[in-house]
Amino acid sequence: MELKPGYKQTEVGVIPEEWEVVTATEACELVVDCKNRTPPVVPDSDYAVVRTPNVRNGQFVIEDLRFTDEASFREWTARAVPQFGDILITREAPLGEVCAVPEARNVCLGQRMMLYRPSPTKTETGYLLYSLMSVPVRVNLLRKIGGSTVGHAKVDDIRYLQLPLPPLPEQRAIATALSDVDALLGALDRLIAKKRDLKQAAMQQLLTGQTRLPGFHGEWEMKRLGELVHLIPSGIYGEEKPREGLQPVLVATTAHIDTDDTWNIKQMAVRFFPQDKVQRYSIQEGDLIVVKSSGSAASIQSGKLGFVDGTRAGKFLFSNFLMLLRPTSIVPLFLYFYLCSHNVKKLLPTLVEASTYPNIRLGDYLEVEIPKPPPDEQTAIASVLSEMDTELTGLEKRQAKTRALKQGMMQELLTGRTRMI
């Protein structure tokens, strides 16, 4: 393939001619390995231990952060005390994850961690961080250890990792552009978290009658779930080879309902069944599909459910580890929100049989008490919560588009295809 004028082929792909290819040692004033063991852990202190789970997707993750005592911190930082602006990188579990050392926090390296301290005269910290997350650099690192992120990199693999290095002003421009997008993503993350918290609070208040919408008064009834729905306890199973007389259909399984009780239908399989089975296990608008049997995966939990709206009605069947609730005397969307609420979620562990694949005890599940306001109040409550869901969905789509924009910018800017200067 002929190179574009002004570009050259290198170990890290095609880059502008004025860019260098350097090793991490050349780009940094310091490259430090850990002590190859994790320091003693204490319940809490001012000295944090950064382990591989604390480094993900360019971010410092504080969940499950461990701590050590001052004496151990001094011992583990004898080679170098990590400081704001340093870059941390994992040598395995998984390989090649990076983040910047956070500001105003004492940290030392846990096992399988290394540290880069960029040279201030050659390398911009932000540029180095983004470059280490770029596809060409990650591919180059994986090539060293056989092509898998579950592999183990040697210290020299990290020390002599090759990087494209633009002139310092261009590094700064690239880092600024990408950090601006990261700032937008951070703001969206915080807004989405806030909106989710508001929705949870609204569900707790509105679905229990603690807060009433304007214009509604009077007492609510309490009904057993079994009084409000028609239950189909199990979906379709097996499949037949394609032949004349069989109908191709999409089939939802436990994996197609996410932990947040929404649909994930991107990878739904096509199977072949006779028309009578297709009719028997087809879904209708207003149906609720519930996971009745958990699997070993954390994402497959008994009690997760998906709501069938008008866009999904008749589009797929449900499989045998799912059950169908067809509301008969309650507003379907109101029931969906109530079954998604904390009031029901906290009951689920008591309704599940302990086994290799825990199953909901259907008799007990149908005994769950459901509040039943008048139909117009049910509809009003469901409408409020649905509008909140719509707003969240819009924000999540914007978040996904912004992430895609960032990936595109990284591909363009970190390879020099698009120049900032």
Protein backbone atom coordinates (compact mmCIF):
# COMPACT_ATOMS: atom_id res chain seq x y z
CA MET A 1 0.00 0.00 0.00
CA GLU A 2 1.43 3.37 -1.03
CA LEU A 3 2.05 5.77 1.83
CA LYS A 4 0.51 9.21 1.90
CA PRO A 5 3.15 11.90 1.30
CA GLY A 6 4.65 13.10 4.58
CA TYR A 7 4.09 9.78 6.38
CA LYS A 8 6.29 6.79 7.19
CA GLN A 9 5.78 3.14 8.15
CA THR A 10 7.06 2.32 11.66
CA GLU A 11 6.86 -0.38 14.34
CA VAL A 12 3.74 1.38 15.67
CA GLY A 13 2.05 1.90 12.33
CA VAL A 14 1.99 4.76 9.84
CA ILE A 15 2.83 8.12 11.42
CA PRO A 16 3.92 11.59 10.22
CA GLU A 17 7.56 11.82 9.15
CA GLU A 18 8.44 14.39 11.84
CA TRP A 19 7.17 12.14 14.63
CA GLU A 20 9.64 9.88 16.41
CA VAL A 21 9.29 6.29 17.58
CA VAL A 22 10.78 6.00 21.06
CA THR A 23 10.78 3.49 23.89
CA ALA A 24 9.04 4.27 27.16
CA THR A 25 12.47 4.59 28.77
CA GLU A 26 13.39 7.31 26.26
CA ALA A 27 10.07 9.13 26.74
CA CYS A 28 10.26 9.01 30.54
CA GLU A 29 12.73 10.17 33.13
CA LEU A 30 11.79 7.21 35.31
CA VAL A 31 10.33 3.71 34.77
CA VAL A 32 9.77 1.82 38.02
CA ASP A 33 8.68 -1.74 38.71
CA CYS A 34 6.81 -2.81 41.85
CA LYS A 35 8.38 -4.99 44.57
CA ASN A 36 6.60 -8.02 43.06
CA ARG A 37 4.51 -8.49 46.14
CA THR A 38 1.69 -6.49 47.66
CA PRO A 39 2.39 -4.61 50.92
CA PRO A 40 0.65 -5.56 54.18
CA VAL A 41 -2.95 -4.40 54.19
CA VAL A 42 -4.58 -2.39 56.99
CA PRO A 43 -8.29 -1.48 57.29
CA ASP A 44 -7.77 2.21 56.53
CA SER A 45 -4.96 4.76 56.36
CA ASP A 46 -3.62 7.68 54.34
CA TYR A 47 -1.56 5.29 52.19
CA ALA A 48 -3.33 3.53 49.32
CA VAL A 49 -2.10 0.44 47.47
CA VAL A 50 -2.84 0.50 43.73
CA ARG A 51 -3.53 -3.02 42.47
CA THR A 52 -4.48 -4.09 38.95
CA PRO A 53 -8.28 -3.89 39.67
CA ASN A 54 -7.81 -0.18 40.48
CA VAL A 55 -6.65 0.62 36.93
CA ARG A 56 -9.32 0.42 34.22
CA ASN A 57 -10.01 2.23 30.94
CA GLY A 58 -7.65 5.10 31.68
CA GLN A 59 -9.22 5.73 35.09
CA PHE A 60 -8.10 5.31 38.69
CA VAL A 61 -10.79 3.11 40.28
CA ILE A 62 -11.33 3.67 44.00
CA GLU A 63 -13.70 0.72 44.50
CA ASP A 64 -11.99 -2.05 46.49
CA LEU A 65 -8.97 0.19 47.10
CA ARG A 66 -6.66 -1.31 49.76
CA PHE A 67 -4.47 0.52 52.27
CA THR A 68 -1.16 -0.04 54.02
CA ASP A 69 0.69 1.46 56.99
CA GLU A 70 3.22 4.30 56.79
CA ALA A 71 6.28 2.09 57.32
CA SER A 72 5.25 -0.28 54.53
CA PHE A 73 4.44 2.69 52.29
CA ARG A 74 7.97 4.03 52.75
CA GLU A 75 9.45 0.61 52.00
CA TRP A 76 7.33 0.11 48.88
CA THR A 77 8.14 3.59 47.55
CA ALA A 78 11.89 3.40 48.14
CA ARG A 79 12.49 3.33 44.36
CA ALA A 80 10.14 6.25 43.72
CA VAL A 81 7.15 7.89 45.39
CA PRO A 82 4.32 8.02 42.83
CA GLN A 83 3.29 11.61 42.23
CA PHE A 84 0.55 13.47 40.39
CA GLY A 85 1.30 13.25 36.67
CA ASP A 86 2.89 9.80 36.79
CA ILE A 87 1.28 7.01 34.75
CA LEU A 88 0.53 3.57 36.20
CA ILE A 89 0.41 0.48 33.97
CA THR A 90 -0.54 -3.15 34.67
CA ARG A 91 1.70 -6.04 33.65
CA GLU A 92 -1.14 -8.57 33.76
CA ALA A 93 -4.69 -9.24 34.98
CA PRO A 94 -5.37 -7.69 32.45
CA LEU A 95 -2.28 -6.46 30.66
CA GLY A 96 -1.74 -2.86 29.59
CA GLU A 97 -4.41 -1.00 31.58
CA VAL A 98 -3.27 2.53 32.45
CA CYS A 99 -4.26 5.51 34.57
CA ALA A 100 -2.71 8.70 35.94
CA VAL A 101 -1.74 8.94 39.60
CA PRO A 102 -4.53 10.94 41.27
CA GLU A 103 -3.88 14.32 42.82
CA ALA A 104 -3.48 14.68 46.61
CA ARG A 105 -3.36 10.95 47.34
CA ASN A 106 -0.48 8.85 48.68
CA VAL A 107 -0.21 5.67 46.61
CA CYS A 108 2.27 2.83 46.26
CA LEU A 109 2.46 0.05 43.69
CA GLY A 110 0.83 -3.30 44.32
CA GLN A 111 1.91 -6.50 42.63
CA ARG A 112 2.13 -6.56 38.80
CA MET A 113 2.16 -2.75 38.57
CA MET A 114 4.70 -0.38 37.00
CA LEU A 115 5.12 3.39 36.89
CA TYR A 116 6.08 5.81 34.13
CA ARG A 117 7.26 9.33 34.99
CA PRO A 118 7.21 11.34 31.74
CA SER A 119 10.23 13.46 30.91
CA PRO A 120 9.01 17.09 31.14
CA THR A 121 11.24 18.12 28.25
CA LYS A 122 10.05 15.36 25.90
CA THR A 123 6.67 13.99 26.91
CA GLU A 124 3.30 15.45 27.93
CA THR A 125 1.63 13.35 30.65
CA GLY A 126 -1.80 13.46 29.03
CA TYR A 127 -0.43 12.50 25.64
CA LEU A 128 1.46 9.53 27.12
CA LEU A 129 -1.70 8.30 28.86
CA TYR A 130 -3.80 8.45 25.69
CA SER A 131 -1.02 6.99 23.55
CA LEU A 132 -0.78 3.97 25.85
CA MET A 133 -4.52 3.40 25.31
CA SER A 134 -4.27 3.67 21.52
CA VAL A 135 -4.75 0.64 19.29
CA PRO A 136 -1.26 0.63 17.68
CA VAL A 137 0.56 0.78 21.03
CA ARG A 138 -1.68 -1.85 22.64
CA VAL A 139 -1.25 -4.16 19.64
CA ASN A 140 2.51 -3.68 19.87
CA LEU A 141 2.45 -4.61 23.56
CA LEU A 142 0.23 -7.65 23.01
CA ARG A 143 2.49 -8.83 20.21
CA LYS A 144 5.36 -9.01 22.70
CA ILE A 145 3.55 -11.50 24.92
CA GLY A 146 1.65 -13.60 22.37
CA GLY A 147 -1.46 -11.57 21.65
CA SER A 148 -3.68 -11.91 24.74
CA THR A 149 -4.54 -9.43 27.50
CA VAL A 150 -4.57 -12.34 29.98
CA GLY A 151 -0.86 -12.82 29.35
CA HIS A 152 2.03 -11.59 31.48
CA ALA A 153 4.44 -8.87 30.36
CA LYS A 154 8.03 -8.83 31.55
CA VAL A 155 9.43 -5.68 33.10
CA ASP A 156 11.49 -5.01 29.97
CA ASP A 157 8.36 -5.35 27.80
CA ILE A 158 6.96 -2.34 29.66
CA ARG A 159 10.27 -0.52 29.94
CA TYR A 160 11.04 -0.72 26.22
CA LEU A 161 7.51 -0.45 24.87
CA GLN A 162 7.61 1.57 21.64
CA LEU A 163 5.52 4.73 21.31
CA PRO A 164 4.91 7.34 18.61
CA LEU A 165 6.09 10.73 19.86
CA PRO A 166 5.05 13.99 18.14
CA PRO A 167 6.77 17.29 18.95
CA LEU A 168 5.85 18.51 22.43
CA PRO A 169 3.45 21.31 21.30
CA GLU A 170 1.47 18.79 19.24
CA GLN A 171 1.40 16.35 22.16
CA ARG A 172 -0.13 19.09 24.32
CA ALA A 173 -2.73 19.93 21.67
CA ILE A 174 -3.71 16.26 21.30
CA ALA A 175 -3.93 15.78 25.07
CA THR A 176 -6.07 18.92 25.47
CA ALA A 177 -8.52 17.86 22.75
CA LEU A 178 -8.97 14.38 24.22
CA SER A 179 -9.16 15.59 27.82
CA ASP A 180 -11.93 18.00 26.80
CA VAL A 181 -13.96 15.03 25.54
CA ASP A 182 -13.16 13.13 28.74
CA ALA A 183 -14.44 16.09 30.75
CA LEU A 184 -17.70 15.97 28.80
CA LEU A 185 -17.96 12.23 29.42
CA GLY A 186 -17.33 12.77 33.12
CA ALA A 187 -20.09 15.38 33.28
CA LEU A 188 -22.47 13.00 31.49
CA ASP A 189 -21.55 10.16 33.86
CA ARG A 190 -22.34 12.34 36.87
CA LEU A 191 -25.60 13.59 35.35
CA ILE A 192 -26.74 10.05 34.52
CA ALA A 193 -25.90 8.88 38.04
CA LYS A 194 -27.88 11.79 39.49
CA LYS A 195 -30.88 11.08 37.24
CA ARG A 196 -30.79 7.39 38.20
CA ASP A 197 -30.80 8.31 41.89
CA LEU A 198 -33.74 10.66 41.32
CA LYS A 199 -35.64 7.92 39.51
CA GLN A 200 -35.02 5.44 42.33
CA ALA A 201 -36.26 7.98 44.86
CA ALA A 202 -39.33 8.70 42.73
CA MET A 203 -40.08 4.98 42.42
CA GLN A 204 -39.88 4.53 46.18
CA GLN A 205 -42.16 7.49 46.83
CA LEU A 206 -44.73 7.07 44.05
CA LEU A 207 -45.06 3.27 43.93
CA THR A 208 -45.74 3.01 47.66
CA GLY A 209 -48.07 5.99 47.95
CA GLN A 210 -45.69 7.90 50.24
CA THR A 211 -46.00 10.76 47.74
CA ARG A 212 -49.19 11.21 45.72
CA LEU A 213 -49.39 12.95 42.39
CA PRO A 214 -51.59 16.07 42.30
CA GLY A 215 -55.31 15.33 42.09
CA PHE A 216 -55.18 11.79 43.51
CA HIS A 217 -56.54 10.81 46.92
CA GLY A 218 -58.05 7.84 48.70
CA GLU A 219 -56.81 4.44 49.83
CA TRP A 220 -55.01 1.89 47.68
CA GLU A 221 -55.83 -1.80 47.53
CA MET A 222 -53.24 -4.52 48.11
CA LYS A 223 -53.46 -7.55 45.83
CA ARG A 224 -51.48 -10.74 45.37
CA LEU A 225 -49.50 -10.79 42.13
CA GLY A 226 -51.34 -13.95 41.13
CA GLU A 227 -54.65 -12.05 41.21
CA LEU A 228 -53.37 -9.48 38.72
CA VAL A 229 -51.70 -11.54 35.99
CA HIS A 230 -51.99 -14.61 33.82
CA LEU A 231 -48.80 -16.67 34.22
CA ILE A 232 -47.10 -18.72 31.52
CA PRO A 233 -44.50 -20.49 33.68
CA SER A 234 -42.01 -21.46 31.00
CA GLY A 235 -41.05 -20.54 27.46
CA ILE A 236 -40.02 -22.46 24.38
CA TYR A 237 -37.07 -24.85 24.39
CA GLY A 238 -35.03 -26.82 21.89
CA GLU A 239 -35.02 -26.07 18.19
CA GLU A 240 -35.40 -27.87 14.90
CA LYS A 241 -33.25 -27.86 11.80
CA PRO A 242 -34.46 -25.50 9.05
CA ARG A 243 -36.99 -27.20 6.80
CA GLU A 244 -40.22 -26.47 4.98
CA GLY A 245 -43.07 -25.70 7.35
CA LEU A 246 -40.90 -24.24 10.10
CA GLN A 247 -40.82 -20.54 10.85
CA PRO A 248 -37.58 -18.65 11.62
CA VAL A 249 -38.00 -16.61 14.81
CA LEU A 250 -35.86 -14.70 17.29
CA VAL A 251 -35.74 -16.21 20.79
CA ALA A 252 -35.01 -14.25 23.98
CA THR A 253 -33.02 -15.98 26.73
CA THR A 254 -31.94 -14.93 30.22
CA ALA A 255 -28.92 -13.18 28.68
CA HIS A 256 -31.15 -10.73 26.81
CA ILE A 257 -32.45 -9.02 29.96
CA ASP A 258 -29.85 -6.77 31.61
CA THR A 259 -29.32 -6.32 35.34
CA ASP A 260 -31.08 -2.94 35.15
CA ASP A 261 -34.27 -4.67 33.90
CA THR A 262 -33.96 -3.51 30.30
CA TRP A 263 -33.69 -5.46 27.06
CA ASN A 264 -30.42 -6.34 25.37
CA ILE A 265 -31.53 -7.91 22.10
CA LYS A 266 -28.50 -7.31 19.86
CA GLN A 267 -27.31 -10.93 19.87
CA MET A 268 -30.68 -12.70 19.86
CA ALA A 269 -30.47 -16.01 17.99
CA VAL A 270 -32.71 -17.14 15.13
CA ARG A 271 -34.30 -20.57 15.67
CA PHE A 272 -36.85 -22.63 13.74
CA PHE A 273 -40.19 -23.83 15.14
CA PRO A 274 -43.61 -24.92 13.86
CA GLN A 275 -46.34 -22.28 13.70
CA ASP A 276 -48.30 -23.62 16.71
CA LYS A 277 -45.30 -23.17 19.01
CA VAL A 278 -44.59 -19.73 17.59
CA GLN A 279 -48.13 -18.67 18.44
CA ARG A 280 -48.00 -20.24 21.91
CA TYR A 281 -44.79 -18.49 22.99
CA SER A 282 -45.15 -15.20 21.13
CA ILE A 283 -45.20 -12.04 23.23
CA GLN A 284 -47.81 -9.29 23.32
CA GLU A 285 -47.69 -5.60 24.15
CA GLY A 286 -47.83 -5.17 27.93
CA ASP A 287 -46.31 -8.58 28.74
CA LEU A 288 -43.59 -8.84 31.39
CA ILE A 289 -40.85 -11.41 30.78
CA VAL A 290 -39.16 -12.54 34.01
CA VAL A 291 -35.96 -14.54 34.56
CA LYS A 292 -37.09 -17.48 36.67
CA SER A 293 -33.80 -19.42 36.76
CA SER A 294 -30.36 -17.92 37.32
CA GLY A 295 -27.19 -19.08 35.68
CA SER A 296 -23.59 -18.97 36.85
CA ALA A 297 -22.97 -15.55 35.25
CA ALA A 298 -23.44 -12.57 37.55
CA SER A 299 -25.59 -10.85 34.93
CA ILE A 300 -28.15 -13.68 34.98
CA GLN A 301 -30.21 -13.13 38.10
CA SER A 302 -33.59 -14.54 39.01
CA GLY A 303 -36.23 -11.82 39.05
CA LYS A 304 -34.78 -9.61 36.31
CA LEU A 305 -37.53 -8.58 33.94
CA GLY A 306 -38.18 -6.90 30.64
CA PHE A 307 -41.29 -4.99 29.58
CA VAL A 308 -42.77 -5.64 26.14
CA ASP A 309 -43.79 -2.33 24.60
CA GLY A 310 -45.39 -1.78 21.22
CA THR A 311 -42.05 -1.81 19.41
CA ARG A 312 -41.24 -5.35 20.59
CA ALA A 313 -44.66 -7.03 20.58
CA GLY A 314 -44.64 -10.10 18.33
CA LYS A 315 -40.95 -9.66 17.45
CA PHE A 316 -39.56 -12.65 19.40
CA LEU A 317 -40.39 -15.66 21.58
CA PHE A 318 -39.29 -16.30 25.18
CA SER A 319 -37.24 -19.34 26.19
CA ASN A 320 -37.65 -21.94 28.92
CA PHE A 321 -35.63 -20.21 31.68
CA LEU A 322 -38.01 -17.27 31.41
CA MET A 323 -41.65 -16.90 32.42
CA LEU A 324 -44.33 -14.55 31.15
CA LEU A 325 -46.66 -12.38 33.22
CA ARG A 326 -49.64 -11.07 31.25
CA PRO A 327 -51.41 -8.37 33.34
CA THR A 328 -55.18 -8.83 33.49
CA SER A 329 -56.36 -6.28 36.06
CA ILE A 330 -53.52 -3.80 36.53
CA VAL A 331 -51.80 -1.26 34.28
CA PRO A 332 -48.87 -3.26 32.79
CA LEU A 333 -46.26 -0.50 32.99
CA PHE A 334 -47.18 0.28 36.61
CA LEU A 335 -46.70 -3.40 37.49
CA TYR A 336 -43.36 -3.45 35.66
CA PHE A 337 -42.03 -0.50 37.64
CA TYR A 338 -43.23 -1.99 40.93
CA LEU A 339 -41.58 -5.36 40.22
CA CYS A 340 -38.36 -3.43 39.41
CA SER A 341 -38.53 -1.53 42.70
CA HIS A 342 -36.45 -2.09 45.81
CA ASN A 343 -39.56 -3.35 47.60
CA VAL A 344 -39.62 -6.46 45.40
CA LYS A 345 -35.88 -6.77 44.75
CA LYS A 346 -35.19 -7.14 48.48
CA LEU A 347 -37.72 -10.02 48.62
CA LEU A 348 -36.22 -12.01 45.74
CA PRO A 349 -33.53 -13.85 47.75
CA THR A 350 -36.31 -15.28 49.97
CA LEU A 351 -38.25 -16.48 46.91
CA VAL A 352 -35.40 -18.39 45.26
CA GLU A 353 -34.53 -22.05 45.81
CA ALA A 354 -30.83 -22.57 46.50
CA SER A 355 -29.34 -24.85 43.85
CA THR A 356 -26.74 -24.87 41.10
CA TYR A 357 -29.19 -22.83 39.03
CA PRO A 358 -31.42 -21.02 41.55
CA ASN A 359 -35.09 -20.99 40.58
CA ILE A 360 -37.87 -18.68 41.69
CA ARG A 361 -40.55 -20.58 43.58
CA LEU A 362 -43.52 -19.62 41.43
CA GLY A 363 -46.12 -20.13 44.14
CA ASP A 364 -44.30 -17.77 46.50
CA TYR A 365 -43.64 -15.26 43.71
CA LEU A 366 -47.34 -15.06 42.90
CA GLU A 367 -48.05 -14.35 46.58
CA VAL A 368 -46.02 -11.11 46.49
CA GLU A 369 -48.29 -8.23 47.49
CA ILE A 370 -48.72 -5.46 44.93
CA PRO A 371 -50.25 -2.04 45.69
CA LYS A 372 -53.14 -1.24 43.38
CA PRO A 373 -54.13 2.42 43.07
CA PRO A 374 -57.10 3.35 40.86
CA PRO A 375 -56.31 2.74 37.15
CA ASP A 376 -55.93 6.44 36.30
CA GLU A 377 -53.41 6.90 39.13
CA GLN A 378 -51.51 3.79 38.01
CA THR A 379 -51.30 5.27 34.53
CA ALA A 380 -50.16 8.66 35.84
CA ILE A 381 -47.41 7.11 38.00
CA ALA A 382 -46.22 4.90 35.14
CA SER A 383 -46.16 7.94 32.85
CA VAL A 384 -43.96 9.95 35.24
CA LEU A 385 -41.48 7.09 35.64
CA SER A 386 -41.53 6.34 31.92
CA GLU A 387 -40.65 9.96 31.14
CA MET A 388 -37.70 9.68 33.53
CA ASP A 389 -36.61 6.52 31.70
CA THR A 390 -36.88 8.32 28.37
CA GLU A 391 -34.66 11.12 29.66
CA LEU A 392 -32.12 8.59 30.94
CA THR A 393 -32.14 6.74 27.62
CA GLY A 394 -31.47 10.00 25.79
CA LEU A 395 -28.53 10.79 28.06
CA GLU A 396 -27.14 7.27 27.67
CA LYS A 397 -27.33 7.55 23.87
CA ARG A 398 -25.52 10.88 24.06
CA GLN A 399 -22.93 9.24 26.32
CA ALA A 400 -22.44 6.38 23.84
CA LYS A 401 -22.05 8.81 20.93
CA THR A 402 -19.50 10.84 22.90
CA ARG A 403 -17.52 7.69 23.68
CA ALA A 404 -17.57 6.76 20.00
CA LEU A 405 -16.43 10.30 19.14
CA LYS A 406 -13.53 9.95 21.57
CA GLN A 407 -12.49 6.62 20.04
CA GLY A 408 -12.57 8.17 16.58
CA MET A 409 -10.54 11.16 17.75
CA MET A 410 -7.96 8.88 19.37
CA GLN A 411 -7.61 6.89 16.17
CA GLU A 412 -7.11 10.07 14.14
CA LEU A 413 -5.00 12.18 16.49
CA LEU A 414 -2.73 9.53 18.04
CA THR A 415 -1.69 8.23 14.62
CA GLY A 416 -1.24 11.66 13.06
CA ARG A 417 -3.93 11.08 10.41
CA THR A 418 -5.46 14.33 11.60
CA ARG A 419 -2.99 16.96 12.74
CA MET A 420 -3.63 19.46 15.53
CA ILE A 421 -0.69 21.66 14.56
